[in-house]
Short mmCIF file of C-alpha atoms in Angstrom, two decimals:
data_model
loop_
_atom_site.label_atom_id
_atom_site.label_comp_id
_atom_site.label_asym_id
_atom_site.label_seq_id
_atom_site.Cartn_x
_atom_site.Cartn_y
_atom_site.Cartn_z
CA UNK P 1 0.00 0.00 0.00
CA UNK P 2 2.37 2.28 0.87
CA UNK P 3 4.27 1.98 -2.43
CA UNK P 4 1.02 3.05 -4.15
CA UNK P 5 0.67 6.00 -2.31
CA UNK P 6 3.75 6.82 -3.20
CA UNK P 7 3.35 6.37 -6.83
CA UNK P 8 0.55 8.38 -6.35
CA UNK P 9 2.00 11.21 -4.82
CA UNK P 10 4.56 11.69 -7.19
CA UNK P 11 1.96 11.20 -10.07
CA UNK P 12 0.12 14.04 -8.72
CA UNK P 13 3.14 16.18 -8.25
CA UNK P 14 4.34 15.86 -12.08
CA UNK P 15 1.01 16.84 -13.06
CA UNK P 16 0.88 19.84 -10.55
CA UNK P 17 4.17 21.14 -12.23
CA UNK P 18 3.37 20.51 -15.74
CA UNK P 19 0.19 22.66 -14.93
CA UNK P 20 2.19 25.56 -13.81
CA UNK P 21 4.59 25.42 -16.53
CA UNK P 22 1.61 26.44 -18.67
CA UNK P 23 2.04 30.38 -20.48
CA UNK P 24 -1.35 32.02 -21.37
CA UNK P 25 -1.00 33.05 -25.20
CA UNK P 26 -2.02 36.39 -26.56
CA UNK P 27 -4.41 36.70 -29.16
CA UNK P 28 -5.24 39.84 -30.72
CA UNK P 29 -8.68 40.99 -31.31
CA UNK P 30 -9.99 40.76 -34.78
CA UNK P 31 -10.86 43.96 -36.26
CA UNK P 32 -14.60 44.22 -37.93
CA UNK P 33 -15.07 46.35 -40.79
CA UNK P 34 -18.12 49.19 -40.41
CA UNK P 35 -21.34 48.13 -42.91
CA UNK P 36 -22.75 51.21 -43.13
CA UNK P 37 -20.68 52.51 -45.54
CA UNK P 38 -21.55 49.28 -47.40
CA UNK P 39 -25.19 50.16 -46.92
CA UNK P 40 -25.45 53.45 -48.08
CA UNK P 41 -23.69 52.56 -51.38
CA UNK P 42 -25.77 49.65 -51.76
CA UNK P 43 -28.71 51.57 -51.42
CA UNK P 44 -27.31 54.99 -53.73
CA UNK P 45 -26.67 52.20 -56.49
CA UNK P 46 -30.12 51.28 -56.32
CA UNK P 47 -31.69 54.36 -56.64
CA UNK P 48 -29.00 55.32 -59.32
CA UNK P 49 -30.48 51.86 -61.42
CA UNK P 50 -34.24 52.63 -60.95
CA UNK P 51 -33.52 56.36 -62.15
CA UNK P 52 -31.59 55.43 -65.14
CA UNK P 53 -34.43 52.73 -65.67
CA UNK P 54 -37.11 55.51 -65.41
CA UNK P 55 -35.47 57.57 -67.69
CA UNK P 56 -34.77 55.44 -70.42
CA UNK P 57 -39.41 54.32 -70.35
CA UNK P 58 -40.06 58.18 -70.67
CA UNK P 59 -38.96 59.45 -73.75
CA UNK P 60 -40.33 56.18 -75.22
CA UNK P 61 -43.59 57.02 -73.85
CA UNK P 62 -43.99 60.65 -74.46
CA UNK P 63 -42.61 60.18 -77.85
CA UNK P 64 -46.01 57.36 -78.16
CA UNK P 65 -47.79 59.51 -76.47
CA UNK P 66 -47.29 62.82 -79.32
CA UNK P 67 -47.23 60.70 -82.11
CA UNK P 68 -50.52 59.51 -81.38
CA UNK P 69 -52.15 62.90 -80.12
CA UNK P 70 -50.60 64.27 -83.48
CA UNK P 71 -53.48 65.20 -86.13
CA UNK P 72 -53.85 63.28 -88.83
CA UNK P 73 -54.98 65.76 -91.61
CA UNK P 74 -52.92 69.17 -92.46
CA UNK P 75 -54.26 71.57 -94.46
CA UNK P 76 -52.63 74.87 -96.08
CA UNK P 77 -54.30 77.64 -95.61
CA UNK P 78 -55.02 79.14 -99.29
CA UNK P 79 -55.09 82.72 -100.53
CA UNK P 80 -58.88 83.56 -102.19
CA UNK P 81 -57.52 83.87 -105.66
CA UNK P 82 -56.11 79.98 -104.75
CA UNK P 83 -59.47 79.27 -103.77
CA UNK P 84 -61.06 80.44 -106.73
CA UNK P 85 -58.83 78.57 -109.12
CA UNK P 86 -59.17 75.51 -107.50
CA UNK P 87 -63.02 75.22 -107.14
CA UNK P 88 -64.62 72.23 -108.39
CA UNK P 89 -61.13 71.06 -109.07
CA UNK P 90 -59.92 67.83 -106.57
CA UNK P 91 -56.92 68.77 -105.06
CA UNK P 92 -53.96 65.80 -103.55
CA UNK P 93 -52.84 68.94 -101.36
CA UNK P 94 -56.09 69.72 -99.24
CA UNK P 95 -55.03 67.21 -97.01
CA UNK P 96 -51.43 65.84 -96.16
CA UNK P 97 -51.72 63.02 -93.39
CA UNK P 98 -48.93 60.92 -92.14
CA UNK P 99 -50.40 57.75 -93.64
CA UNK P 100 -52.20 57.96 -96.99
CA UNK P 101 -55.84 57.13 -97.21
CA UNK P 102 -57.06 57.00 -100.88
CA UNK P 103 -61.04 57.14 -101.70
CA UNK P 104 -61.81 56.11 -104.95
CA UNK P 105 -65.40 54.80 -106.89
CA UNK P 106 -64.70 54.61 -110.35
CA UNK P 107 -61.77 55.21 -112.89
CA UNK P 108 -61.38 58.92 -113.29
CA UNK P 109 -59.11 61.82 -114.34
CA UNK P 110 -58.75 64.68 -112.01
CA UNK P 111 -57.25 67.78 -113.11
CA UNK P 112 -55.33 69.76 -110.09
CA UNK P 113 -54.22 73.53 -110.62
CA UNK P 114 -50.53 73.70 -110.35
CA UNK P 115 -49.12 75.98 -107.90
CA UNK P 116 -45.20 76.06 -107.87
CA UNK P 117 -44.44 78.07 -104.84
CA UNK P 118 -44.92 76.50 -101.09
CA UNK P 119 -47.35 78.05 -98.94
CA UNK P 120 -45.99 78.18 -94.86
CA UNK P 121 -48.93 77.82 -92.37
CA UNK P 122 -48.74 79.56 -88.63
CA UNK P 123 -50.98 78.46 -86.02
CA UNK P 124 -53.00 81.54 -86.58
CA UNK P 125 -53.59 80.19 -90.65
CA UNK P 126 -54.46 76.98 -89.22
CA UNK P 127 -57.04 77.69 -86.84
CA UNK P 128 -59.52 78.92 -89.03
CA UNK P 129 -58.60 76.80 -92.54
CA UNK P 130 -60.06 77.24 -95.26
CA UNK P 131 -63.10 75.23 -96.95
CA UNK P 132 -61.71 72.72 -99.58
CA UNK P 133 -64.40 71.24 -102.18
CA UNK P 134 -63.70 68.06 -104.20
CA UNK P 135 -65.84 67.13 -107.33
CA UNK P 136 -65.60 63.83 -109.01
CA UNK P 137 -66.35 64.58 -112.61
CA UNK P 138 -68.02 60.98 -113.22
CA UNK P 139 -69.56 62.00 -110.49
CA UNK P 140 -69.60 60.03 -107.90
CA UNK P 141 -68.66 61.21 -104.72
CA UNK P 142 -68.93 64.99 -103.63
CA UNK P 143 -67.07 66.03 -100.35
CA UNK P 144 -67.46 69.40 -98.69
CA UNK P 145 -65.86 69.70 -95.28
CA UNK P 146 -64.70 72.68 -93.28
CA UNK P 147 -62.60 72.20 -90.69
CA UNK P 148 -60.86 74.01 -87.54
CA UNK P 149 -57.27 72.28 -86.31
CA UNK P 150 -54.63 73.50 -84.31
CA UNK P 151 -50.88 72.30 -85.23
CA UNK P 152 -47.32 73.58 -84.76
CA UNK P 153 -46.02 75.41 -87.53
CA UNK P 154 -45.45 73.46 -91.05
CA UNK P 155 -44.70 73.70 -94.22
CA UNK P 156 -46.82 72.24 -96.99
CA UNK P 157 -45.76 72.80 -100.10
CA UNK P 158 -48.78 72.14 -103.05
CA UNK P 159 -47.96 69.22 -105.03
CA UNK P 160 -48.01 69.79 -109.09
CA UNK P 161 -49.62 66.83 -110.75
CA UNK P 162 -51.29 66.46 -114.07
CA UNK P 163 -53.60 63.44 -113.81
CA UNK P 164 -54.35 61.03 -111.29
CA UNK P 165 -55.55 57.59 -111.98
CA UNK P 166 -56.14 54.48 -109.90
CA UNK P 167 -58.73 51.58 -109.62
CA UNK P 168 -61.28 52.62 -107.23
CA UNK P 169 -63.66 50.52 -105.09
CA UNK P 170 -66.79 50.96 -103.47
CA UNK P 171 -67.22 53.67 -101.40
CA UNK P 172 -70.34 54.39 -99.26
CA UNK P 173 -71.01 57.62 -97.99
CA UNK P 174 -70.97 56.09 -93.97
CA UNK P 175 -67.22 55.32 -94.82
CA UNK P 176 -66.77 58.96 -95.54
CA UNK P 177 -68.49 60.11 -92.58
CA UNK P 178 -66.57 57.72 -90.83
CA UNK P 179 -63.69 58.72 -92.20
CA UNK P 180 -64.41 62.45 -90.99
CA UNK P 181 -65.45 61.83 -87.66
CA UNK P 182 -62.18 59.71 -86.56
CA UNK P 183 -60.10 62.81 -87.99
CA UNK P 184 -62.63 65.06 -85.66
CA UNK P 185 -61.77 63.14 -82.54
CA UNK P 186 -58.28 62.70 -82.77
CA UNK P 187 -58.13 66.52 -83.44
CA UNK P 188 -60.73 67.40 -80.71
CA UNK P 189 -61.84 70.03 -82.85
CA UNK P 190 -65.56 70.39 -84.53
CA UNK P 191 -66.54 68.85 -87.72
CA UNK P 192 -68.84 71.03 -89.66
CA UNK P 193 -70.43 70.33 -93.44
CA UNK P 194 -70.37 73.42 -95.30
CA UNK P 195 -73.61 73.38 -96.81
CA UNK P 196 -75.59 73.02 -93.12
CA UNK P 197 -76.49 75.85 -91.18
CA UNK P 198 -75.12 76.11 -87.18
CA UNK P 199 -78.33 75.06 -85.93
CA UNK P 200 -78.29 71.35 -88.02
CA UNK P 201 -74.32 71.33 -86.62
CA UNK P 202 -75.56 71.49 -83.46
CA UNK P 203 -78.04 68.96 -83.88
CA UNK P 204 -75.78 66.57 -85.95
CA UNK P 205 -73.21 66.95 -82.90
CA UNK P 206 -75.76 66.24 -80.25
CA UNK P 207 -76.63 62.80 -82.01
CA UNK P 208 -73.28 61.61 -82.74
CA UNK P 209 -71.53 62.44 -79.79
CA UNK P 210 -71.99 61.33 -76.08
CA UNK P 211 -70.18 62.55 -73.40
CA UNK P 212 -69.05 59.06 -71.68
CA UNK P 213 -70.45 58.69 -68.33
CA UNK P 214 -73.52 61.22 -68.62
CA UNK P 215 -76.88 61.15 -67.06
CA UNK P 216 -79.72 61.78 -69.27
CA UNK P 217 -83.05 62.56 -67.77
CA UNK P 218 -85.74 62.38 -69.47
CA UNK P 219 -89.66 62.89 -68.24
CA UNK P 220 -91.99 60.35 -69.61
CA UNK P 221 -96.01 61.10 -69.25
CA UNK P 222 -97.43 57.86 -68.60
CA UNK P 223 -101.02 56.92 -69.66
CA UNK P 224 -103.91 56.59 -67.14
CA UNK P 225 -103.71 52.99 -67.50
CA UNK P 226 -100.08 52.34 -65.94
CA UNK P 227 -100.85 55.22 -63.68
CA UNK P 228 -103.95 53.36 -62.79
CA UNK P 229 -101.45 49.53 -62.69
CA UNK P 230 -98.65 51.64 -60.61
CA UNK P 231 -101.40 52.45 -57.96
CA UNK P 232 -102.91 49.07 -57.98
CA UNK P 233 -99.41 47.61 -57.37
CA UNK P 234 -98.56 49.56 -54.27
CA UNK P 235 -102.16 48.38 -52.84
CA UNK P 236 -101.06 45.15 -53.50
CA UNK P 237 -98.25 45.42 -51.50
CA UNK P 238 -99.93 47.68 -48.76
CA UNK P 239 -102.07 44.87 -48.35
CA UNK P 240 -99.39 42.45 -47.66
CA UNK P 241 -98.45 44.38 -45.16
CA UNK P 242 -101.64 44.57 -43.89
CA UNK P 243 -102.18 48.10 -44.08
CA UNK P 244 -105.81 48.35 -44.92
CA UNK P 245 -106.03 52.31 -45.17
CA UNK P 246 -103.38 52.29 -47.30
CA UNK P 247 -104.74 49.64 -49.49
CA UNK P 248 -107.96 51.86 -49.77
CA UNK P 249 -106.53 54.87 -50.98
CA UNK P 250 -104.34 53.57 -53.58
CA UNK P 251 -107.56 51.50 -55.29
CA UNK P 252 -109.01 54.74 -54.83
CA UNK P 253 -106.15 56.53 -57.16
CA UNK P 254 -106.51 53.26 -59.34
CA UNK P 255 -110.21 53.77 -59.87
CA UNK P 256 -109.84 57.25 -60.44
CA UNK P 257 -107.46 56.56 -63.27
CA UNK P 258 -109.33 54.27 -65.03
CA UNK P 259 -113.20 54.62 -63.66
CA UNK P 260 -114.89 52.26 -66.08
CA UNK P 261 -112.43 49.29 -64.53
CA UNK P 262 -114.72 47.00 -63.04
CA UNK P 263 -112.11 44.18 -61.29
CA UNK P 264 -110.41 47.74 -59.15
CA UNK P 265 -113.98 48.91 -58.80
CA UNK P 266 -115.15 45.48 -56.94
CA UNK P 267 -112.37 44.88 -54.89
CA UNK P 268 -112.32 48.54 -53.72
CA UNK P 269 -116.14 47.36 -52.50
CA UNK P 270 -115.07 44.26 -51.44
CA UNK P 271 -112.35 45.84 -49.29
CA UNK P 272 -115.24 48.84 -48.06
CA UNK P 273 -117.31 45.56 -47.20
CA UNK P 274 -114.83 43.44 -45.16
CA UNK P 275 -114.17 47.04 -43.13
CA UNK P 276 -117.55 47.32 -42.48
CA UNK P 277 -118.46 50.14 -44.29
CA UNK P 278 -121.37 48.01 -46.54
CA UNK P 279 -123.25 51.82 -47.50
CA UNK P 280 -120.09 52.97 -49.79
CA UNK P 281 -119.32 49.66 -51.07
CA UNK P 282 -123.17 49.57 -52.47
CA UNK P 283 -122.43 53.35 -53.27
CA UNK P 284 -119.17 52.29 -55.81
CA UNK P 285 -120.74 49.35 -57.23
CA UNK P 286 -123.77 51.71 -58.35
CA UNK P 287 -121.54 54.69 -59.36
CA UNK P 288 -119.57 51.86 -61.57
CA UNK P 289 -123.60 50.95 -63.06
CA UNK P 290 -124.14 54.31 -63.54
CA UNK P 291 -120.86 55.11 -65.59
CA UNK P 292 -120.85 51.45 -67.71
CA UNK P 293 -124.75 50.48 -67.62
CA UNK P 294 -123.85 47.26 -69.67
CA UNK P 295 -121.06 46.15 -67.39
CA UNK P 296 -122.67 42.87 -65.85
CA UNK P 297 -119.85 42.27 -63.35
CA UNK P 298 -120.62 45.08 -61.21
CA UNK P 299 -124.33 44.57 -61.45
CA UNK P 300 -123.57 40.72 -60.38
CA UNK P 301 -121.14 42.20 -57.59
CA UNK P 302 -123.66 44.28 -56.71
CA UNK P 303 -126.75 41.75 -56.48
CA UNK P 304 -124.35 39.23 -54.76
CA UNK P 305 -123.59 41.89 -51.91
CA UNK P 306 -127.12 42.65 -51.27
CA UNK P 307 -128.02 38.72 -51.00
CA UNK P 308 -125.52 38.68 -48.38
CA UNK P 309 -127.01 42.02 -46.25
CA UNK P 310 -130.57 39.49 -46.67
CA UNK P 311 -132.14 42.24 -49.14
CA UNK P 312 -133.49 39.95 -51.70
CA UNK P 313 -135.86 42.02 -53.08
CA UNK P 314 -133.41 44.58 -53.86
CA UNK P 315 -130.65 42.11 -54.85
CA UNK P 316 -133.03 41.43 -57.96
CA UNK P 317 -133.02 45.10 -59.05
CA UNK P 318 -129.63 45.26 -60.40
CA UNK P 319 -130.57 42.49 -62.30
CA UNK P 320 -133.78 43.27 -64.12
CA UNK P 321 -131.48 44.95 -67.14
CA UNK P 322 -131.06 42.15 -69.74
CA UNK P 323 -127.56 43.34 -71.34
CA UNK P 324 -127.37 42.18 -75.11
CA UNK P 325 -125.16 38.44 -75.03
CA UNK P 326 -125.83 38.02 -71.02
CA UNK P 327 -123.36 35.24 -69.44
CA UNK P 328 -124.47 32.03 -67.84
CA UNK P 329 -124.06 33.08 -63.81
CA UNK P 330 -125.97 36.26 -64.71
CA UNK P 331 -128.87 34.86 -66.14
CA UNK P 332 -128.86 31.89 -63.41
CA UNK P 333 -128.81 34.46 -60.67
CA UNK P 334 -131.28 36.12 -62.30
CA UNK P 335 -133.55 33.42 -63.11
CA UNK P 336 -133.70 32.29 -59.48
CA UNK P 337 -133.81 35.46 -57.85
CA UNK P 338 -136.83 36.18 -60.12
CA UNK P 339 -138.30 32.99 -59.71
CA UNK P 340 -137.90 33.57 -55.28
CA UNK P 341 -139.48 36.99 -55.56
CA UNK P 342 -142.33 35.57 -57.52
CA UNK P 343 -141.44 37.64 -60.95
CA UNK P 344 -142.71 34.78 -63.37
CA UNK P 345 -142.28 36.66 -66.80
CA UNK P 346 -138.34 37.30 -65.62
CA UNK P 347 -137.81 34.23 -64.76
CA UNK P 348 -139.61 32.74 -67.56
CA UNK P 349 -136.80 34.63 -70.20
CA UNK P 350 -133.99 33.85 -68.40
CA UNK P 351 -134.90 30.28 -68.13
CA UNK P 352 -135.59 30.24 -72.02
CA UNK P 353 -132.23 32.04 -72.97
CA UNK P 354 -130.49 29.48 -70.39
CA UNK P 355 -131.99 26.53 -72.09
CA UNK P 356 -130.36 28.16 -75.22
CA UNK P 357 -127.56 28.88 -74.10
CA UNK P 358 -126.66 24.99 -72.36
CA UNK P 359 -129.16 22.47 -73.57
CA UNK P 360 -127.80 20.01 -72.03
CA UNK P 361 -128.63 21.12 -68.42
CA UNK P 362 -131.20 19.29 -67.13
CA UNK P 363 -131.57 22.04 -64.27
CA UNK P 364 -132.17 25.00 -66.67
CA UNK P 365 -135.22 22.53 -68.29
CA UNK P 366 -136.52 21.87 -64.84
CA UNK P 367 -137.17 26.13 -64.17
CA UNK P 368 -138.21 26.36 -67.78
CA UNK P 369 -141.04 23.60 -67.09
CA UNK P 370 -142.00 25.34 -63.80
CA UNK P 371 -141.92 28.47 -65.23
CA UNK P 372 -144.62 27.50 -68.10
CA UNK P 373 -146.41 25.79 -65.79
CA UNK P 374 -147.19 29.02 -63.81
CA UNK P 375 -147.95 30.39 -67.05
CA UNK P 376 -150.62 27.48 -67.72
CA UNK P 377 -148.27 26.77 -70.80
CA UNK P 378 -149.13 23.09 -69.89
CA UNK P 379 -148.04 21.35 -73.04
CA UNK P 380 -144.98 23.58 -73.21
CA UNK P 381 -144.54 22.67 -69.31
CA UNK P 382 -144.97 19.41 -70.35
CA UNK P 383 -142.38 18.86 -73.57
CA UNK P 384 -140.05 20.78 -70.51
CA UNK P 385 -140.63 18.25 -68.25
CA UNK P 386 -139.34 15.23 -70.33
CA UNK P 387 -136.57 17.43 -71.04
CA UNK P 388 -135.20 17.62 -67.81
CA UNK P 389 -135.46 14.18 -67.48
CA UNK P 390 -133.10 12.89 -69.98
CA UNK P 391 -130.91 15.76 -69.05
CA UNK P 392 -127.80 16.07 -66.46
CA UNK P 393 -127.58 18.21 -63.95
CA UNK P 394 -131.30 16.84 -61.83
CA UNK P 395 -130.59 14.96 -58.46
CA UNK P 396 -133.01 11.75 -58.03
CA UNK P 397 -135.54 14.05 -55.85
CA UNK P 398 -135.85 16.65 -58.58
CA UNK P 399 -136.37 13.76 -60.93
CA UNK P 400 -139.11 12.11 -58.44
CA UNK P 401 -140.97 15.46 -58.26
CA UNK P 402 -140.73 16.08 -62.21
CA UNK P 403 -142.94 12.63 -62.65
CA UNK P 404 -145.31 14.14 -60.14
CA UNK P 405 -145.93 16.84 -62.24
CA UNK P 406 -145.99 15.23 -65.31
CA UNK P 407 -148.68 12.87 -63.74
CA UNK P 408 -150.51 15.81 -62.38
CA UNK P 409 -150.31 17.41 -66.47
CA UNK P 410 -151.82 14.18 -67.81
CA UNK P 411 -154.71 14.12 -65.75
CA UNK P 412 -155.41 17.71 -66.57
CA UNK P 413 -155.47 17.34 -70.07
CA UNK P 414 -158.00 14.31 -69.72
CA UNK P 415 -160.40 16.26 -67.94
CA UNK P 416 -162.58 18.85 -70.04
CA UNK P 417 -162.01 21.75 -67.69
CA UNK P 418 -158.25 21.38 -68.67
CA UNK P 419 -159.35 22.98 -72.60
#
């Protein structure tokens, strides 16, 4: 043991002196370079390449920009002596555009007046230019046109030419007015014909030209009829939401529209009725009588209303007119309201029309029969009778009672009293 301790001791000195013989070494500090230097120069180059970018897209642009704004047509402006020489005459220098546009209709020689000197324009020449008149001599086309344009200063010599001849093609006189109209826009200037008076210029501008994005009002005077369908529209929807007054008055405005409109007339009553008020619903209905007497609607609206107020004596007095081609419900209703209230000789024609009118209903036979019968037309009653028996339209009991009566008949003719 003691030899490893010792062995140990000395291990651990060695290694406490090789620890101290340890030097600490120096090292310098490494020196950063500053990045804002680098920064702004990155960010000055940047700029320097979107600028020089930029610049190089302008003049492109602006250089688009005038070509296309530039007007198509130049004209020269031409002394009056010029102008007198050169009337009736076609002339290539009346208008000198950047890209040549040739109208032609038929194989022709044009003569132009030769002038040899140039003519230099100002912008005070070329704001009022002068009116230019070409004539075809087959004559085909004729072209007056006056017009105002505003251009840097040019020079436009007059061309010399003897003839000029060319195929021409078909040329309408919309492709000419076409043809003057695009100049007039691109030169925002007026186009006026020479031959029409300011007043038909104004006109002719206000039809072809619409200011994009303008509001035109315009008042419309609508009939009574859709002023009459407009007020029955917003009753309609007053009455869905189940405001009643307001429903009223706007059938009220309806009817006042179009008074002889029966359907507005009735359910204006109808609504007078359901509120209660049954005096001025009978009050319409007659009113609509008195203004249509031949309207059978109201008069059946109005006979129907007093049936249900139990006034069947007056429910009848609507009815008693007998319009020229009356319908089937008004002569039923009229039949058996005559034939309650004991008026035999109206109930006796409206049977007989009904019979007429559907001979197959055994029911119309049945009140014709009864109806004779009161009138001791006994064989008429009779022939009625068997009628309504091979008819449709009779329950069993109103077949039961028509053998009664036809019983009773027989035994009336057999006895002598009965001639």
């Amino acid at each position: 043991m003691s030899a490893i301790n010792n062995a140990l001791s000395e291990l651990s000195k060695s290694q406490t002196t090789s620890i101290n013989d340890i030097e600490r070494v120096q090292v310098q500090t490494i020196k950063q370079k500053p990045r804002l230097p680098w920064l702004i120069g990155g960010f000055s180059l940047s700029l320097a390449v979107g600028g020089w970018a930029i610049s190089l897209q302008a003049p492109i642009e602006q250089t688009a920009l005038t070509s296309s704004s530039e007007p198509i047509t130049q004209q020269a402006p031409l002394s009056t002596a010029a102008l007198d020489a050169i009337t009736n005459v076609p002339s290539p220098t009346a208008k000198v555009t950047q890209a040549s546009e040739a109208i032609y209709s038929a194989p022709v020689k044009v003569e132009v007046a030769a002038v040899s000197e140039p003519v230099e324009t100002n912008p005070a020449a070329i704001h009022d230019a002068p009116r230019v008149e070409v004539k075809l001599k087959a004559g085909q086309a004729s072209v007056v046109a006056e017009k105002h344009l505003r251009a840097p200063e040019v020079e436009s010599p007059i061309v010399q030419s003897d003839t000029i001849a060319a195929p021409l093609t078909d040329v309408s006189e919309q492709s000419l007015d076409n043809h003057v109209m695009s100049e007039t826009s691109l030169n925002e200037q007026p186009l006026s014909l020479a031959k029409n008076s300011p007043e038909q210029l104004k006109r002719s501008a206000a039809e072809h030209f619409v200011e994009e994005g303008a509001i035109v009002v315009e008042q419309v005077e609508l009939t009574p009829t859709q002023l009459s369908f407009k007020a029955q529209e917003r009753a309609k929807k007053a009455l869905d939401a189940n405001n009643l007054a307001e429903a009223i008055a706007q059938y009220n405005d309806a009817l006042r529209y179009t008074p002889r409109d029966s359907k507005v007339r009735q359910t204006l009553a109808a609504l007078y009725y359901g509120k209660g008020d049954a005096r001025k619903a009978v009050d319409l209905l007659q009113k609509g009588i008195a203004i249509d007497n031949d309207d059978m609607n109201v008069r059946l609206a109005l006979s129907k209303l007093l049936l249900k107020e139990q006034q069947n004596a007056a429910a009848l007095t609507p009815l008693v007119y007998l319009p020229a081609n009356p319908s089937r419900d008004y002569l039923s209703l009229r039949a058996a309201l005559a034939q309650k209230n004991n008026q035999d000789q109206l109930a006796l024609e409206s049977y007989q029309q009904l019979v007429t009118i559907e001979p197959e209903n055994g029911r119309w036979w049945l009140g014709y029969a009864i109806q004779q019968e009161r009138a001791f037309e006994l064989q008429g009653a009779k022939q009625a009778y068997q009628q309504a028996l091979t008819k449709v339209g009779v329950s069993s009991q109103s077949q039961q009672f028509i053998r009664d009566r036809l019983s009773v008949l027989n035994r009336l003719e057999e006895q002598p009293s009965a001639d």
